[in-house]
PDB file as gemmi writes it, atoms N, CA and C in Angstrom:
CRYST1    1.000    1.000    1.000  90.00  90.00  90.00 P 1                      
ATOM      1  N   UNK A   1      15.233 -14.461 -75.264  1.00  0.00           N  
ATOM      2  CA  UNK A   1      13.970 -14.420 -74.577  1.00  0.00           C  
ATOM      3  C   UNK A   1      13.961 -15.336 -73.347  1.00  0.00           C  
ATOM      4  N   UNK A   2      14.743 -16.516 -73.479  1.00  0.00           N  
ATOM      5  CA  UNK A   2      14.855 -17.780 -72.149  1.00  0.00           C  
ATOM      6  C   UNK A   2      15.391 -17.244 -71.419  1.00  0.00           C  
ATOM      7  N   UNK A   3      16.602 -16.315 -71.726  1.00  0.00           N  
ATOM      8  CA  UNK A   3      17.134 -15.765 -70.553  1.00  0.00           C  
ATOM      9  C   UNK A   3      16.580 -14.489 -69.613  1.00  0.00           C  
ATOM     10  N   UNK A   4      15.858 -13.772 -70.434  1.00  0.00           N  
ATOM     11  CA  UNK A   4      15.226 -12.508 -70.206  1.00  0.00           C  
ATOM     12  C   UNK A   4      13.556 -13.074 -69.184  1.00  0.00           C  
ATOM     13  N   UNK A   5      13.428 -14.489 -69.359  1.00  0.00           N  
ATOM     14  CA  UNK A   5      12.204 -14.982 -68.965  1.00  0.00           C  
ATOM     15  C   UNK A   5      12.737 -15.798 -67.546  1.00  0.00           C  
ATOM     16  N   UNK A   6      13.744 -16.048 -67.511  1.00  0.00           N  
ATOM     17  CA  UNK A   6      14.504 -16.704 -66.337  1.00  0.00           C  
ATOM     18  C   UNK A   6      14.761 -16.209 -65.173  1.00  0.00           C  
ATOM     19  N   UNK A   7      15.486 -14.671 -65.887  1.00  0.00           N  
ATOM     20  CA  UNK A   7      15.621 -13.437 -64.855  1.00  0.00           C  
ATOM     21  C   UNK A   7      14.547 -13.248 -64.241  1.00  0.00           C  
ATOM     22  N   UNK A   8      13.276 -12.691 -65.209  1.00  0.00           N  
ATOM     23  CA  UNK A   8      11.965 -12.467 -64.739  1.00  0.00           C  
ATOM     24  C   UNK A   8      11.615 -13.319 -63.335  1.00  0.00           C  
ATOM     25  N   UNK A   9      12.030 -14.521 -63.490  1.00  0.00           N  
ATOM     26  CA  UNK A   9      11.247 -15.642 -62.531  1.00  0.00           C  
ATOM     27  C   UNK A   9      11.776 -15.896 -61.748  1.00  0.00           C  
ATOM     28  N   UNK A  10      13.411 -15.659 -61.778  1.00  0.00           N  
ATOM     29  CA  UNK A  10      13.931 -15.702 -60.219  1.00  0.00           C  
ATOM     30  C   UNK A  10      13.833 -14.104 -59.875  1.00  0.00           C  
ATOM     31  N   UNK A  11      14.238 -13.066 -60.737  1.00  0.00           N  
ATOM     32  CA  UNK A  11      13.813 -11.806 -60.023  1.00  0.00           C  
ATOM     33  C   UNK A  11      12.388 -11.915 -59.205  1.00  0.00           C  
ATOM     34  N   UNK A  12      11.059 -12.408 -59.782  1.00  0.00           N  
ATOM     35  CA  UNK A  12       9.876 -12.691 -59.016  1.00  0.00           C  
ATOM     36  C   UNK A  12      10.391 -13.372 -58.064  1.00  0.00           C  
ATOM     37  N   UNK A  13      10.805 -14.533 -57.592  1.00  0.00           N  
ATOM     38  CA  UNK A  13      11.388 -15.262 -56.908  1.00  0.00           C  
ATOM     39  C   UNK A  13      12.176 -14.867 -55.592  1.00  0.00           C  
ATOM     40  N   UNK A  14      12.733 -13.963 -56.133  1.00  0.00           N  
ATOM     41  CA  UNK A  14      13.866 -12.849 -54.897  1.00  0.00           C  
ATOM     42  C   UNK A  14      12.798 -11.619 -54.305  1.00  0.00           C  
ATOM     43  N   UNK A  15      11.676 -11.100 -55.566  1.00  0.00           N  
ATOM     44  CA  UNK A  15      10.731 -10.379 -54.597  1.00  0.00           C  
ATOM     45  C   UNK A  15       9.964 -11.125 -53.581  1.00  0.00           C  
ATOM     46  N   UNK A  16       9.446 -12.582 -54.034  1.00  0.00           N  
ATOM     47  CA  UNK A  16       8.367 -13.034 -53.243  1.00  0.00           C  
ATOM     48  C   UNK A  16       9.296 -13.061 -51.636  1.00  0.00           C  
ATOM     49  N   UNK A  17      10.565 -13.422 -51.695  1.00  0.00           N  
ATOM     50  CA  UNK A  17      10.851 -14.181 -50.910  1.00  0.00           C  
ATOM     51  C   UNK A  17      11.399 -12.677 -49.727  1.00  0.00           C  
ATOM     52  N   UNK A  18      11.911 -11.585 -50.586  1.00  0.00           N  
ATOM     53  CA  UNK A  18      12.318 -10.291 -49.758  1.00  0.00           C  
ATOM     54  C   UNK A  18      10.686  -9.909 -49.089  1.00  0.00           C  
ATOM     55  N   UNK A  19      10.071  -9.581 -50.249  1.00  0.00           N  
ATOM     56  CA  UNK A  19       8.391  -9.393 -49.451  1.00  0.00           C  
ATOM     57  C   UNK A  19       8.028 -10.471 -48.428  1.00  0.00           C  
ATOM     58  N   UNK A  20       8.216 -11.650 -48.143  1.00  0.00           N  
ATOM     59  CA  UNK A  20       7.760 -12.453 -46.954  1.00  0.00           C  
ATOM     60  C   UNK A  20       9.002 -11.897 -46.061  1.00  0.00           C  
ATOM     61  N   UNK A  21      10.156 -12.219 -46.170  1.00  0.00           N  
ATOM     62  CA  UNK A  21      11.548 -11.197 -44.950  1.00  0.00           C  
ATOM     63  C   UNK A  21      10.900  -9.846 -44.562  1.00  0.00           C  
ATOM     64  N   UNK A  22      10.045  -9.445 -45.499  1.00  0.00           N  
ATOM     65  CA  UNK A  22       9.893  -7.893 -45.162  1.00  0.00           C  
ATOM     66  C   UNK A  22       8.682  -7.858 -44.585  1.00  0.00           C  
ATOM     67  N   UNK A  23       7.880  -8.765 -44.383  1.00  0.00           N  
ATOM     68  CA  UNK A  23       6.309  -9.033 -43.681  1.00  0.00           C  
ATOM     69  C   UNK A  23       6.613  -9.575 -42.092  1.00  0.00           C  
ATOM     70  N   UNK A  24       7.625 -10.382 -42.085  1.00  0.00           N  
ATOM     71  CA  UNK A  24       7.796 -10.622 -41.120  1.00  0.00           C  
ATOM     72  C   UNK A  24       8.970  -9.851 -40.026  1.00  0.00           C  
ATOM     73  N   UNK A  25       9.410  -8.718 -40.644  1.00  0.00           N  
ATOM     74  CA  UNK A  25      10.641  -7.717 -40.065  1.00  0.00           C  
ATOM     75  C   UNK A  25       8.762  -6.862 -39.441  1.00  0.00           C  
ATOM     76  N   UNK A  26       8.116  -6.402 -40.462  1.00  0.00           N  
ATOM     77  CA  UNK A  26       7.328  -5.369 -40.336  1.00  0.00           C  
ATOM     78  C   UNK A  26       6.221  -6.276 -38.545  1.00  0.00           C  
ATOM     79  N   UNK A  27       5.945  -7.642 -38.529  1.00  0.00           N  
ATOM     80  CA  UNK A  27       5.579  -7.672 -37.811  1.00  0.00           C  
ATOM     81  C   UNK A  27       5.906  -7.972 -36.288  1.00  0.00           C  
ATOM     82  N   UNK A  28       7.369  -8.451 -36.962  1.00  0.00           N  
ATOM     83  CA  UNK A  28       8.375  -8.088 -35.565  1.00  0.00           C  
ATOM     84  C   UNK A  28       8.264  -6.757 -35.064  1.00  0.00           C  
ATOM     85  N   UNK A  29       8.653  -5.486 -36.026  1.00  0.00           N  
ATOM     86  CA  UNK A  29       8.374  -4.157 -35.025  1.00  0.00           C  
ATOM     87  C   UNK A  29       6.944  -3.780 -34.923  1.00  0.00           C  
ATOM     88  N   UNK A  30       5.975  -4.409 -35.191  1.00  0.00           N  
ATOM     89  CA  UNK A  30       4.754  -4.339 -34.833  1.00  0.00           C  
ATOM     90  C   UNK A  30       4.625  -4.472 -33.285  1.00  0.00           C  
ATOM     91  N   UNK A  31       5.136  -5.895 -33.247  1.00  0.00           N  
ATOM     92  CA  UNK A  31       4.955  -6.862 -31.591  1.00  0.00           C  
ATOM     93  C   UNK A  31       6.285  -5.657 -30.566  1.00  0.00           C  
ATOM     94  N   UNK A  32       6.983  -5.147 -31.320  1.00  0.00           N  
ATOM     95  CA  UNK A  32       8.141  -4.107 -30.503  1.00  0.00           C  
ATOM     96  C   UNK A  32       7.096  -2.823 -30.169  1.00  0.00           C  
ATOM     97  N   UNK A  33       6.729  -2.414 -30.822  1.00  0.00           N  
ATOM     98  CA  UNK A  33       5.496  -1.182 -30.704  1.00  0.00           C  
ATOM     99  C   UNK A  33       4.451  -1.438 -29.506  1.00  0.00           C  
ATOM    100  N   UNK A  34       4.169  -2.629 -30.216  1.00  0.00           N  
ATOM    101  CA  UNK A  34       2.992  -2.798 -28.550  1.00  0.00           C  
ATOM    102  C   UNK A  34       3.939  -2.908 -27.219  1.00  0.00           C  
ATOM    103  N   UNK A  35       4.846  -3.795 -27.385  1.00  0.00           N  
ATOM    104  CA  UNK A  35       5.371  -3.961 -26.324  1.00  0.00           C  
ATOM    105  C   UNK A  35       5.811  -2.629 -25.958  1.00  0.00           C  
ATOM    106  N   UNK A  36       6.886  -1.887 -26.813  1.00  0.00           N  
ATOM    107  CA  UNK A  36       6.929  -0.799 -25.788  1.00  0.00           C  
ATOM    108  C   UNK A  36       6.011   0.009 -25.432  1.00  0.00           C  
ATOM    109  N   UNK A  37       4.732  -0.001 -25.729  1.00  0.00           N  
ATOM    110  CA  UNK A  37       3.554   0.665 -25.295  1.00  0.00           C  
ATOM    111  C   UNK A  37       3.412   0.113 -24.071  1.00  0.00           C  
ATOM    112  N   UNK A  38       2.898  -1.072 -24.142  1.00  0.00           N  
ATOM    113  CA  UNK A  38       2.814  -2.068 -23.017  1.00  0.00           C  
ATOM    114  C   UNK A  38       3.568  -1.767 -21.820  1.00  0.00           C  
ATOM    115  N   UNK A  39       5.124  -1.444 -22.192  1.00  0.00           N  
ATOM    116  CA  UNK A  39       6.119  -1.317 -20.988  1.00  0.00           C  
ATOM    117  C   UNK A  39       5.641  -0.161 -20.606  1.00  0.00           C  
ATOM    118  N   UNK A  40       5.567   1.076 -21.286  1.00  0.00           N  
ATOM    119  CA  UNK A  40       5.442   2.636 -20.788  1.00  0.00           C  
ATOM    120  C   UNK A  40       4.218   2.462 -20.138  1.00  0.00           C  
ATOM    121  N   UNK A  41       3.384   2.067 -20.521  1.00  0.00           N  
ATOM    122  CA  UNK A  41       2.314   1.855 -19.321  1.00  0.00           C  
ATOM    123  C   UNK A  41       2.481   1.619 -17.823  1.00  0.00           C  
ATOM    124  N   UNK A  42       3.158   0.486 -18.266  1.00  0.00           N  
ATOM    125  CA  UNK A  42       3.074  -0.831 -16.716  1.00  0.00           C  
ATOM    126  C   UNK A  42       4.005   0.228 -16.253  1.00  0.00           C  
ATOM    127  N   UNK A  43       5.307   0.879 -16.695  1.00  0.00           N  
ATOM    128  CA  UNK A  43       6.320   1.984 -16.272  1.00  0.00           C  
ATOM    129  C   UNK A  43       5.464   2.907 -15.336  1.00  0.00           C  
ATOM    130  N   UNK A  44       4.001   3.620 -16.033  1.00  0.00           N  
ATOM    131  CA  UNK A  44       3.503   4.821 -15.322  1.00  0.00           C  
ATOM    132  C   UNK A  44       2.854   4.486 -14.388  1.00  0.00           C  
ATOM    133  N   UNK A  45       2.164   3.565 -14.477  1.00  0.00           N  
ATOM    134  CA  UNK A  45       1.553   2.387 -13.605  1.00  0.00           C  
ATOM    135  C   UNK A  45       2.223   2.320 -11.785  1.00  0.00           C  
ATOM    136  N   UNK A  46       3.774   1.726 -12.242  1.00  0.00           N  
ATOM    137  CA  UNK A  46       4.190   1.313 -11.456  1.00  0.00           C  
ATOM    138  C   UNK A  46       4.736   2.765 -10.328  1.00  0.00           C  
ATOM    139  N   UNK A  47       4.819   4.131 -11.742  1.00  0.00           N  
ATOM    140  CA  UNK A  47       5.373   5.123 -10.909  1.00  0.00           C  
ATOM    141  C   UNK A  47       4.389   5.694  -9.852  1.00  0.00           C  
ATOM    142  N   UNK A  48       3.063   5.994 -10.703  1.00  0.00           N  
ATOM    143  CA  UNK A  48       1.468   6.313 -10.132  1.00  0.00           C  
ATOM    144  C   UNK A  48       1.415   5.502  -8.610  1.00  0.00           C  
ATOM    145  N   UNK A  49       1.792   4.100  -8.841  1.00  0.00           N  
ATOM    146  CA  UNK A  49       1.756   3.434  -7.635  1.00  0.00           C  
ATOM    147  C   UNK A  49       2.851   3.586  -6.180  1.00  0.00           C  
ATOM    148  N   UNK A  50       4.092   3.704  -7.259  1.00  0.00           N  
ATOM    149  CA  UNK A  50       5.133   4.335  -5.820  1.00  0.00           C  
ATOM    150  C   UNK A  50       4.568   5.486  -5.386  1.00  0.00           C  
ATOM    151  N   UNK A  51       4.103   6.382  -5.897  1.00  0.00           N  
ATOM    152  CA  UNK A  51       3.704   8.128  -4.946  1.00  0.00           C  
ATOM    153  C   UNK A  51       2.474   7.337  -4.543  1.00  0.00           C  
ATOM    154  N   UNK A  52       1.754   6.505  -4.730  1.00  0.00           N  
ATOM    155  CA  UNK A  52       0.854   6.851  -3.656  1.00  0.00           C  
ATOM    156  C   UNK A  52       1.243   6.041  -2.347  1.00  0.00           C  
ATOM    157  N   UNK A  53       2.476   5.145  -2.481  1.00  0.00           N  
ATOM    158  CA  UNK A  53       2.804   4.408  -1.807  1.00  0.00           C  
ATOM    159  C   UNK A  53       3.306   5.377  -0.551  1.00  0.00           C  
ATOM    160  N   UNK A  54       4.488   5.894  -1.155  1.00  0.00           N  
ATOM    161  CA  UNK A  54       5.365   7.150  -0.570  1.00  0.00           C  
ATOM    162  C   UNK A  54       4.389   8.104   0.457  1.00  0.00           C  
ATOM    163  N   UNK A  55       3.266   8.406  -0.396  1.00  0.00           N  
ATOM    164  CA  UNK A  55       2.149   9.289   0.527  1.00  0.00           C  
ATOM    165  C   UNK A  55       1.677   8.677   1.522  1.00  0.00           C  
ATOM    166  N   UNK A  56       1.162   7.130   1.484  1.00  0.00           N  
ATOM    167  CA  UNK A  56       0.378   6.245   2.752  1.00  0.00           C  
ATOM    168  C   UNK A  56       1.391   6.305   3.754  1.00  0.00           C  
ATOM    169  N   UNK A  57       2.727   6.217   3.084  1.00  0.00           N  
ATOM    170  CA  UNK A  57       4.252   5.665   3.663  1.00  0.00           C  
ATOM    171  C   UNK A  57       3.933   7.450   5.005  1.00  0.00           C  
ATOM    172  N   UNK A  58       4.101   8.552   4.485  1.00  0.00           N  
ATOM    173  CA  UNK A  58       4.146   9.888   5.171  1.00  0.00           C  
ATOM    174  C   UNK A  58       2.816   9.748   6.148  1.00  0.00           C  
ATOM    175  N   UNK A  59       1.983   9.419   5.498  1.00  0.00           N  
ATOM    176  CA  UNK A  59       0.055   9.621   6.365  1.00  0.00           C  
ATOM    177  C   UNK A  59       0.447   8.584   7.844  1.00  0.00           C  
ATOM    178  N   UNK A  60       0.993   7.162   7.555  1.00  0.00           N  
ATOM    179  CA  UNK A  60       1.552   6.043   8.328  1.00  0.00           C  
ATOM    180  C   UNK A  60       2.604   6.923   9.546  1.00  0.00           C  
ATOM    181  N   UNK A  61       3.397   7.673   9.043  1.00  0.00           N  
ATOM    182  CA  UNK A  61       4.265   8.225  10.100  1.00  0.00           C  
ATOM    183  C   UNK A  61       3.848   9.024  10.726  1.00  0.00           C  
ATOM    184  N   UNK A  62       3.354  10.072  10.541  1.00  0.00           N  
ATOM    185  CA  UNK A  62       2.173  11.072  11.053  1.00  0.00           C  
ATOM    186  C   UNK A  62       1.147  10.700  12.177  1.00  0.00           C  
ATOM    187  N   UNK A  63       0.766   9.594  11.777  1.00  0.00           N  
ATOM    188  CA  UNK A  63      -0.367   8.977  12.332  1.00  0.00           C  
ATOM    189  C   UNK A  63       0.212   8.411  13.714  1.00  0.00           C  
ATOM    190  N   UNK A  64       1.374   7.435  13.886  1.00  0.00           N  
ATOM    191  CA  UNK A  64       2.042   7.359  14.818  1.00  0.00           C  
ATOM    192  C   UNK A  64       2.693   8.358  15.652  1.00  0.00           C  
ATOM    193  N   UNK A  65       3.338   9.368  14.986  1.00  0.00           N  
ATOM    194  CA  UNK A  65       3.750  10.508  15.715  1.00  0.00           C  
ATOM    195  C   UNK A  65       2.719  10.969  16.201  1.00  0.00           C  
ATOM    196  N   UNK A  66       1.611  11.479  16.167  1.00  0.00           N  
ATOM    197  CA  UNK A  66       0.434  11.629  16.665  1.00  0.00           C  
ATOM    198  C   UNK A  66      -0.162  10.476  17.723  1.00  0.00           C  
ATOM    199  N   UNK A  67      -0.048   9.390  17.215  1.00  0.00           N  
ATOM    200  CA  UNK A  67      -0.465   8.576  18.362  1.00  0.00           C  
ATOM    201  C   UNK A  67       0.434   8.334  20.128  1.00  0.00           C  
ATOM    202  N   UNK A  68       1.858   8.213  19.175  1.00  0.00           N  
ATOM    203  CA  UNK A  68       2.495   8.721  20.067  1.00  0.00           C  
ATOM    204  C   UNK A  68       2.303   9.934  21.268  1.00  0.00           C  
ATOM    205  N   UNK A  69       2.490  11.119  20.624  1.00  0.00           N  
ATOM    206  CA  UNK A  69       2.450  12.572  21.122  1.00  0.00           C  
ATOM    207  C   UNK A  69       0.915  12.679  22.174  1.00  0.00           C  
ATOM    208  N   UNK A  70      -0.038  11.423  21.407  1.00  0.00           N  
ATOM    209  CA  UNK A  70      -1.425  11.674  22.419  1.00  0.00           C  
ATOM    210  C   UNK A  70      -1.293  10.329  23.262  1.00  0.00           C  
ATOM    211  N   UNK A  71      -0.701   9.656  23.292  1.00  0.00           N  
ATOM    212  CA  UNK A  71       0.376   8.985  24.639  1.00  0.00           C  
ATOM    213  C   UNK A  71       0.731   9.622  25.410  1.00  0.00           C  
ATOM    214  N   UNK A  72       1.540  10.342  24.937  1.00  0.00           N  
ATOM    215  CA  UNK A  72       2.544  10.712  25.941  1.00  0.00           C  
ATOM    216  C   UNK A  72       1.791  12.091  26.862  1.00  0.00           C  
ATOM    217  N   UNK A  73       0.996  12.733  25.886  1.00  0.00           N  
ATOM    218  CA  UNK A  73      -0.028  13.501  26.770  1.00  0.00           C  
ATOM    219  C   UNK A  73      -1.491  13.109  27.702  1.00  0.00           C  
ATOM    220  N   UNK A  74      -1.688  11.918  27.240  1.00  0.00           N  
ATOM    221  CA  UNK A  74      -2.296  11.030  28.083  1.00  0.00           C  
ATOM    222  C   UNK A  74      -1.365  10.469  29.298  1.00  0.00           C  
ATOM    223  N   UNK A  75      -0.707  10.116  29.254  1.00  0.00           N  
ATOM    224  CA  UNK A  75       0.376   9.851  30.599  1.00  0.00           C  
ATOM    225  C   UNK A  75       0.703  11.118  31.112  1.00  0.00           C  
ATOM    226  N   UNK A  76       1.128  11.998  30.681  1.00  0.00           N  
ATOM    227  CA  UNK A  76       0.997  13.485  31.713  1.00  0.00           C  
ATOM    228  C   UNK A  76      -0.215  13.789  32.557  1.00  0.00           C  
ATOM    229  N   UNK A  77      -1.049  13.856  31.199  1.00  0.00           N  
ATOM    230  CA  UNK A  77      -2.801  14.296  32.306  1.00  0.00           C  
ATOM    231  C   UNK A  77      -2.879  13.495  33.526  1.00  0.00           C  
ATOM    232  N   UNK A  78      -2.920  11.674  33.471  1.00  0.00           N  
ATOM    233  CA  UNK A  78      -2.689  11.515  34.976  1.00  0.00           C  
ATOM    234  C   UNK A  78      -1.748  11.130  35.237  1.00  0.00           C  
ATOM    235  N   UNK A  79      -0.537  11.345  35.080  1.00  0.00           N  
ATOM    236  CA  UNK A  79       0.361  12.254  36.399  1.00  0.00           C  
ATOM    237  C   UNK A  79      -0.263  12.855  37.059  1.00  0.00           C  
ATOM    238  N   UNK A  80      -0.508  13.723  36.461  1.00  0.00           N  
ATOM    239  CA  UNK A  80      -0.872  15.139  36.824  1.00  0.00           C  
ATOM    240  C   UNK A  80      -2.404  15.155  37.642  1.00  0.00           C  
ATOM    241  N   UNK A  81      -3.217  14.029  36.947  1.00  0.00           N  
ATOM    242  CA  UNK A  81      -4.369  14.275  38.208  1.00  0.00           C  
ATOM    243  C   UNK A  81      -4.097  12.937  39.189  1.00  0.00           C  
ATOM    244  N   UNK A  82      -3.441  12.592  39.044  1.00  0.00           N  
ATOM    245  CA  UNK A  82      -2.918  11.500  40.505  1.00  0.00           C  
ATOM    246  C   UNK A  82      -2.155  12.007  41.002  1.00  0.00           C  
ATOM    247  N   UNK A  83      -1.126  12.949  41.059  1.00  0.00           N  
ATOM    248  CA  UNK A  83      -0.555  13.598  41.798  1.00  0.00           C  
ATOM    249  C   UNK A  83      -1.349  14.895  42.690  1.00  0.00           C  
ATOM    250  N   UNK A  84      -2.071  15.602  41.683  1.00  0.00           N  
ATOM    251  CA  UNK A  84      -2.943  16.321  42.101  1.00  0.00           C  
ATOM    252  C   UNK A  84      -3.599  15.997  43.371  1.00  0.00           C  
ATOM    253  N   UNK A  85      -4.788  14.496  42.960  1.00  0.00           N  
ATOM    254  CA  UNK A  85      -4.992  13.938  43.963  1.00  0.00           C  
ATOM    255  C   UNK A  85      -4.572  13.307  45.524  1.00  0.00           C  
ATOM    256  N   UNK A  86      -3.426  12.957  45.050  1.00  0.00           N  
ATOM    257  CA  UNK A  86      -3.083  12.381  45.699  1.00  0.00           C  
ATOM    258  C   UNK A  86      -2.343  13.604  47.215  1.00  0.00           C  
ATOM    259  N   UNK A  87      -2.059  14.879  46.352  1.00  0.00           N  
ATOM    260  CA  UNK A  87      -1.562  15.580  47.442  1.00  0.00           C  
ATOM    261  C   UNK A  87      -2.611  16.742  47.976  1.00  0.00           C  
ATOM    262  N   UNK A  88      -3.617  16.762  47.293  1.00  0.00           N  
ATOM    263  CA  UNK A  88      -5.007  17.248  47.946  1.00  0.00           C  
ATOM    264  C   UNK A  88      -5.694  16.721  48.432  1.00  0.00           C  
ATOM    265  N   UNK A  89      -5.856  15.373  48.931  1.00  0.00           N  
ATOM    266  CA  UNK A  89      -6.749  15.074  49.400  1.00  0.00           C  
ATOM    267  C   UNK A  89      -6.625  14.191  51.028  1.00  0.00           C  
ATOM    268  N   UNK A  90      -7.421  14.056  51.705  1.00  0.00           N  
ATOM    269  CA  UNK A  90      -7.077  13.315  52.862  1.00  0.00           C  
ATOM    270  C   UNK A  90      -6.244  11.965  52.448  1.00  0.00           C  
ATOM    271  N   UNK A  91      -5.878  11.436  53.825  1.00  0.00           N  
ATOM    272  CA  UNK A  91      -5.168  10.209  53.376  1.00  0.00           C  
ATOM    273  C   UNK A  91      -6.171   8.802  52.816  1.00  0.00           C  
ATOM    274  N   UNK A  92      -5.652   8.327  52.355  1.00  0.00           N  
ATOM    275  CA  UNK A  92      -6.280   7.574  51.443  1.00  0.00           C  
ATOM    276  C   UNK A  92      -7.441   6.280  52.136  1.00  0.00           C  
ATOM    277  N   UNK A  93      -7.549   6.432  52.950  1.00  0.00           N  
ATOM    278  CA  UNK A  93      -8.512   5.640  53.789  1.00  0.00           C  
ATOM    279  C   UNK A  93      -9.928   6.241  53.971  1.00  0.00           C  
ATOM    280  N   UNK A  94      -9.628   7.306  53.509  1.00  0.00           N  
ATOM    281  CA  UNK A  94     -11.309   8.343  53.244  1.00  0.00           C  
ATOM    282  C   UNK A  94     -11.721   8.095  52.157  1.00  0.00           C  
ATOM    283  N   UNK A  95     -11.007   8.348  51.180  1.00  0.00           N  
ATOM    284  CA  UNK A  95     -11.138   8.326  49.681  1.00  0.00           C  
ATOM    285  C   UNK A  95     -11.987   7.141  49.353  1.00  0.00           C  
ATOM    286  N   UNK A  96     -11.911   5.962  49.615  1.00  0.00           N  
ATOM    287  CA  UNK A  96     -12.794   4.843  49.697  1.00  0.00           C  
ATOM    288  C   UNK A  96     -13.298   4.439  50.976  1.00  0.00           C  
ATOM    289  N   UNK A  97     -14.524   4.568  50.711  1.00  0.00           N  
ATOM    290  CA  UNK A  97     -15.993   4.469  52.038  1.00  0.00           C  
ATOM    291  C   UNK A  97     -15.591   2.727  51.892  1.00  0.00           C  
ATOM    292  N   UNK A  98     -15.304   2.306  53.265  1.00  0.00           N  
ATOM    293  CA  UNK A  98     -15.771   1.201  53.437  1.00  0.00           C  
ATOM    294  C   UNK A  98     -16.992   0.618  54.059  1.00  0.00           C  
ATOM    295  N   UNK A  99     -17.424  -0.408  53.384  1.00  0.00           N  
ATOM    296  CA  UNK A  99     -18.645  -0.825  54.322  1.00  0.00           C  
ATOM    297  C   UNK A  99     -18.894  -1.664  55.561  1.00  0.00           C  
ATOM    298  N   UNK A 100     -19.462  -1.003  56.094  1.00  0.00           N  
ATOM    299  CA  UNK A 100     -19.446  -2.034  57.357  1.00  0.00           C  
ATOM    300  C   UNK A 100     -19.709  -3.180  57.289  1.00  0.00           C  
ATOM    301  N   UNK A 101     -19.611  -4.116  58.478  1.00  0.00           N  
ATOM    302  CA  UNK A 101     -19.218  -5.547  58.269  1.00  0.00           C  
ATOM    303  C   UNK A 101     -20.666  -5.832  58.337  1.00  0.00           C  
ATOM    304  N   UNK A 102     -21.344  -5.250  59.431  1.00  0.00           N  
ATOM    305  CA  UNK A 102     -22.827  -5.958  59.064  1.00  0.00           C  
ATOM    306  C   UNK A 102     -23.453  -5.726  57.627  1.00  0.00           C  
ATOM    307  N   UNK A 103     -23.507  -5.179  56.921  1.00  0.00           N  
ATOM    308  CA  UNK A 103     -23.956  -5.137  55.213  1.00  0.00           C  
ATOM    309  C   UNK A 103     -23.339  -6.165  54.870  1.00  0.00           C  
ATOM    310  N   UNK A 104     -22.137  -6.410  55.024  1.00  0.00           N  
ATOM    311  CA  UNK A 104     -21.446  -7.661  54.263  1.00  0.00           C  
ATOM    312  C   UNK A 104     -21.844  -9.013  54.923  1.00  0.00           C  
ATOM    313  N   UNK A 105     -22.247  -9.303  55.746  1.00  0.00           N  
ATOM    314  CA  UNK A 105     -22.927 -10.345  56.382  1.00  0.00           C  
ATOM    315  C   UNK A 105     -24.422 -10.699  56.684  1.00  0.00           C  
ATOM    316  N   UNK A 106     -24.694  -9.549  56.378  1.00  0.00           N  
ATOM    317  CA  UNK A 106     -26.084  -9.876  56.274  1.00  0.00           C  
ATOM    318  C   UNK A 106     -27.402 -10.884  55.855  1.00  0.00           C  
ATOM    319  N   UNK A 107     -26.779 -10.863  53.932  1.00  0.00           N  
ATOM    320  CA  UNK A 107     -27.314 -11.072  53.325  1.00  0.00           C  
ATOM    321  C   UNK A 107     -26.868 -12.765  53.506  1.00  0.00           C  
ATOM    322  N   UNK A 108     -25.686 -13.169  54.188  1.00  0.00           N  
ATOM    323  CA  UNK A 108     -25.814 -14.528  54.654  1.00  0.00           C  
ATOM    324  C   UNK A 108     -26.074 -15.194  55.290  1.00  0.00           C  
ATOM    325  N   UNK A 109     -26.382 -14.241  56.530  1.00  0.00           N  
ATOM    326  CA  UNK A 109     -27.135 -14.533  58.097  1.00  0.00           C  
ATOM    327  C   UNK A 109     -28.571 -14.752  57.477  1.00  0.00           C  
ATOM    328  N   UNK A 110     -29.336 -13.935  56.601  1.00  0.00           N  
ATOM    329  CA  UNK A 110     -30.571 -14.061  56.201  1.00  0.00           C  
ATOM    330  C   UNK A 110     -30.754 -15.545  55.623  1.00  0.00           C  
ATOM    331  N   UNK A 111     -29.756 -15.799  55.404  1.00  0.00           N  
ATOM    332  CA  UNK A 111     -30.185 -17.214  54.000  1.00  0.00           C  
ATOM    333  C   UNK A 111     -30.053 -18.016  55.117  1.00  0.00           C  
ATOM    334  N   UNK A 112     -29.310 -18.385  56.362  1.00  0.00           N  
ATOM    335  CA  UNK A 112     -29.075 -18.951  57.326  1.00  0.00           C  
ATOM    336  C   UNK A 112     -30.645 -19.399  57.950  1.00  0.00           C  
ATOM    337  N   UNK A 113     -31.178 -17.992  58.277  1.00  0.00           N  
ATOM    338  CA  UNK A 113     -31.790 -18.540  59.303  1.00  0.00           C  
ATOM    339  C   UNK A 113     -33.197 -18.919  58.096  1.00  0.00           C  
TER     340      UNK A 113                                                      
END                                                                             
């Protein structure tokens, strides 16, 4: 019976101690579970975030090529109307009215006298 009661108590003994090994295996892959949840997230996260990156990245180039392209057609238009001008019209001493000298002196001769 001492021996059959001995077994009993280290057999209890070897369960208590496999059941705590086995509580703490179970909550190790617990903390593995979240985490890889955790990772696949931050993973889709991070992918969700490159395409929209990639897209601003395309909208960004576009936007310059366009700014560009309405440059460079802004510098044509006047070319094109300064040249225009410039070979339609009298010589350039018409084009701006000058004023005579008495207007420009006037208004200091007045304070004068």
């Amino acid at each position: 019976n001492k021996s059959l009661k001995n077994k009993l108590l280290s057999g209890n003994k070897l369960c208590g101690i496999h059941a705590e090994e086995s509580k703490k295996i179970q909550a190790q892959l617990k903390e593995l579970r979240y985490g890889k949840k955790d990772l696949i997230f931050k993973a889709q996260q991070l992918t969700d975030l490159e395409q929209k990156l990639a897209v601003a990245k395309d909208e960004l180039e576009k936007a310059a090529l366009d700014k560009e392209s309405q440059l460079k057609a802004l510098k044509e238009t006047v070319q094109l109307c300064l040249s225009s001008v410039l070979h339609n019209q009298p010589p350039a001493t018409n084009i701006i009215p000058s004023k005579p000298a008495g207007k420009l002196t006037s208004p200091v001769t007045k304070g004068s006298k």
